[in-house]
Structures are given as structure tokens and as C-alpha cells.
Short mmCIF file of C-alpha atoms in Angstrom, two decimals:
data_model
loop_
_atom_site.label_atom_id
_atom_site.label_comp_id
_atom_site.label_asym_id
_atom_site.label_seq_id
_atom_site.Cartn_x
_atom_site.Cartn_y
_atom_site.Cartn_z
CA UNK A 128 -14.28 1.47 -0.26
CA UNK A 129 -10.77 0.04 -0.24
CA UNK A 130 -10.19 -3.69 -0.11
CA UNK A 131 -6.77 -5.25 0.31
CA UNK A 132 -5.85 -8.78 -0.66
CA UNK A 133 -2.76 -10.92 -0.95
CA UNK A 134 -1.40 -10.89 2.56
CA UNK A 135 -0.35 -14.05 4.31
CA UNK A 136 2.75 -15.98 5.23
CA UNK A 137 6.11 -15.76 3.55
CA UNK A 138 9.66 -16.84 4.19
CA UNK A 139 12.73 -14.68 4.44
CA UNK A 140 14.02 -14.12 0.96
CA UNK A 141 10.68 -14.90 -0.59
CA UNK A 142 8.02 -12.76 -2.22
CA UNK A 143 4.46 -11.67 -1.65
CA UNK A 144 2.17 -9.37 -3.60
CA UNK A 145 -0.48 -7.16 -2.08
CA UNK A 146 -3.37 -5.67 -4.01
CA UNK A 147 -5.80 -2.88 -3.23
CA UNK A 148 -9.05 -2.30 -5.10
CA UNK A 149 -10.96 0.97 -4.77
CA UNK A 150 -14.65 1.30 -5.51
CA UNK A 151 -17.26 4.01 -5.27
CA UNK A 152 -15.05 6.96 -6.18
CA UNK A 153 -14.69 9.25 -9.16
CA UNK A 154 -10.92 9.42 -9.21
CA UNK A 155 -7.87 8.92 -7.02
CA UNK A 156 -4.87 11.13 -6.39
CA UNK A 157 -2.09 9.72 -4.24
CA UNK A 158 -2.17 6.05 -3.25
CA UNK A 159 0.07 4.45 -0.68
CA UNK A 160 0.83 1.44 1.45
CA UNK A 161 1.39 1.83 5.16
CA UNK A 162 2.22 -0.84 7.71
CA UNK A 163 2.00 -1.31 11.43
CA UNK A 164 4.15 -3.85 13.22
CA UNK A 165 3.21 -5.11 16.69
CA UNK A 166 3.97 -2.49 19.30
CA UNK A 167 4.97 0.11 16.72
CA UNK A 168 3.36 3.09 15.08
CA UNK A 169 1.94 2.90 11.59
CA UNK A 170 4.51 3.93 9.01
CA UNK A 171 4.48 4.82 5.34
CA UNK A 172 6.03 2.10 3.20
CA UNK A 173 5.56 3.42 -0.33
CA UNK A 174 3.39 5.91 -2.18
CA UNK A 175 2.62 6.62 -5.80
CA UNK A 176 1.01 9.60 -7.46
CA UNK A 177 -1.46 9.61 -10.34
CA UNK A 178 1.37 9.91 -12.83
CA UNK A 179 3.16 6.88 -11.45
CA UNK A 180 5.95 8.59 -9.56
CA UNK A 181 6.83 6.46 -6.54
CA UNK A 182 8.62 6.97 -3.24
CA UNK A 183 9.76 4.34 -0.77
CA UNK A 184 10.86 4.23 2.83
CA UNK A 185 14.56 3.43 3.02
CA UNK A 186 13.96 0.02 4.60
CA UNK A 187 12.20 -1.33 1.50
CA UNK A 188 14.03 0.41 -1.33
CA UNK A 189 15.22 -2.06 -3.92
CA UNK A 190 12.98 -4.81 -2.54
CA UNK A 191 9.41 -3.50 -2.86
CA UNK A 192 7.73 -2.10 -5.94
CA UNK A 193 4.50 -0.11 -5.86
CA UNK A 194 2.35 0.19 -8.95
CA UNK A 195 -1.16 1.31 -9.87
CA UNK A 196 -3.73 1.00 -12.60
CA UNK A 197 -5.69 4.23 -12.84
CA UNK A 198 -8.35 2.77 -15.11
CA UNK A 199 -9.02 -0.09 -12.70
CA UNK A 200 -8.57 2.10 -9.61
CA UNK A 201 -6.21 -0.44 -8.12
CA UNK A 202 -2.74 -0.62 -6.65
CA UNK A 203 -0.22 -3.37 -6.01
CA UNK A 204 2.80 -3.80 -3.79
CA UNK A 205 5.27 -6.42 -4.97
CA UNK A 206 7.42 -7.41 -2.03
CA UNK A 207 10.63 -9.30 -2.80
CA UNK A 208 13.56 -10.37 -0.64
CA UNK A 209 11.27 -10.42 2.37
CA UNK A 210 12.71 -10.01 5.85
CA UNK A 211 11.19 -10.96 9.21
CA UNK A 212 11.06 -7.25 10.04
CA UNK A 213 8.56 -6.81 7.20
CA UNK A 214 6.02 -8.59 9.40
CA UNK A 215 3.14 -6.18 9.95
CA UNK A 216 -0.43 -5.35 9.05
CA UNK A 217 -0.36 -3.56 5.71
CA UNK A 218 -2.91 -0.85 4.99
CA UNK A 219 -3.94 0.57 1.66
CA UNK A 220 -4.45 4.34 1.53
CA UNK A 221 -5.96 6.51 -1.17
CA UNK A 222 -6.70 10.21 -1.51
CA UNK A 223 -10.05 9.99 -3.27
CA UNK A 224 -12.57 12.25 -4.95
CA UNK A 225 -16.00 10.70 -4.67
CA UNK A 226 -17.58 12.91 -7.33
CA UNK A 227 -16.72 15.62 -9.83
CA UNK A 228 -16.01 18.82 -7.94
CA UNK A 229 -16.00 17.17 -4.54
CA UNK A 230 -13.15 17.80 -2.12
CA UNK A 231 -10.63 15.04 -1.60
CA UNK A 232 -10.79 12.78 1.42
CA UNK A 233 -8.55 10.16 2.91
CA UNK A 234 -9.65 6.55 2.60
CA UNK A 235 -8.15 3.48 4.25
CA UNK A 236 -8.48 -0.24 3.81
CA UNK A 237 -9.06 -2.61 6.68
CA UNK A 238 -5.53 -4.00 6.58
CA UNK A 239 -4.02 -7.31 5.59
CA UNK A 240 -1.59 -9.30 7.72
CA UNK A 241 1.86 -10.20 6.42
CA UNK A 242 4.02 -12.59 8.43
CA UNK A 243 7.57 -13.36 7.35
CA UNK A 244 9.35 -16.26 9.00
CA UNK A 245 13.16 -16.44 9.30
#
């Protein structure tokens, strides 16, 4: 199960932090944040592998920072210098292994709303 927290309202130029907690799994490979703005398709925002290597979509580079705690099975997204175009529902994603020797499967959170005012 993936549970996001930390969404809400922010102002342009401000900051918000999103968190994702994963339970009920043995281990996690790739984790990521995706977002879906009204009327648009869901898009990848940032992803991070087990070793901590991160990638970002061009629109958030230099503003957002993704991080994870493997021991706690959690992930954060620190969002700075917010822009109105960051307004979207943000989804946590994890490639999880539910047990030793089990195949990986994709897991998604329910989404958390972020609204950035001008």
C-alpha cells in the first residue's frame, strides 16, 4: 500500500513537500512521482532508484528534489520555487517486491492534490 501526504495549497515561489509511505512489501526498486494536471495526461515528474540516482523532467529540474529512505520504505518530493503550472494531482509510484523471490509489480498511491496560486 502506498500513501501520499503533504499536498495542499502553495503560492508561486513557495515550497511544498510531498511524502510517500509504502507498507506491506519486502523491498522496493524504482520509486517515482507522477502528476496529472486537469485535462492533461499523467506525466513522470521525478524518479529515483534504490541506490539514490535521480532523474527529473525538464520542467522541474533545479526546483524539485526527490529522495528516499530505503529502511523506512518512504520517499519525499521537495518542491521549491513553485509555479502555477505545477498544479496537479501528484501520484506516488513504486516498483515493489511483496516477498522474497516474488516478481516485481507496479504500485500506485491514491494521489494528493497540489494547487499553486499565482
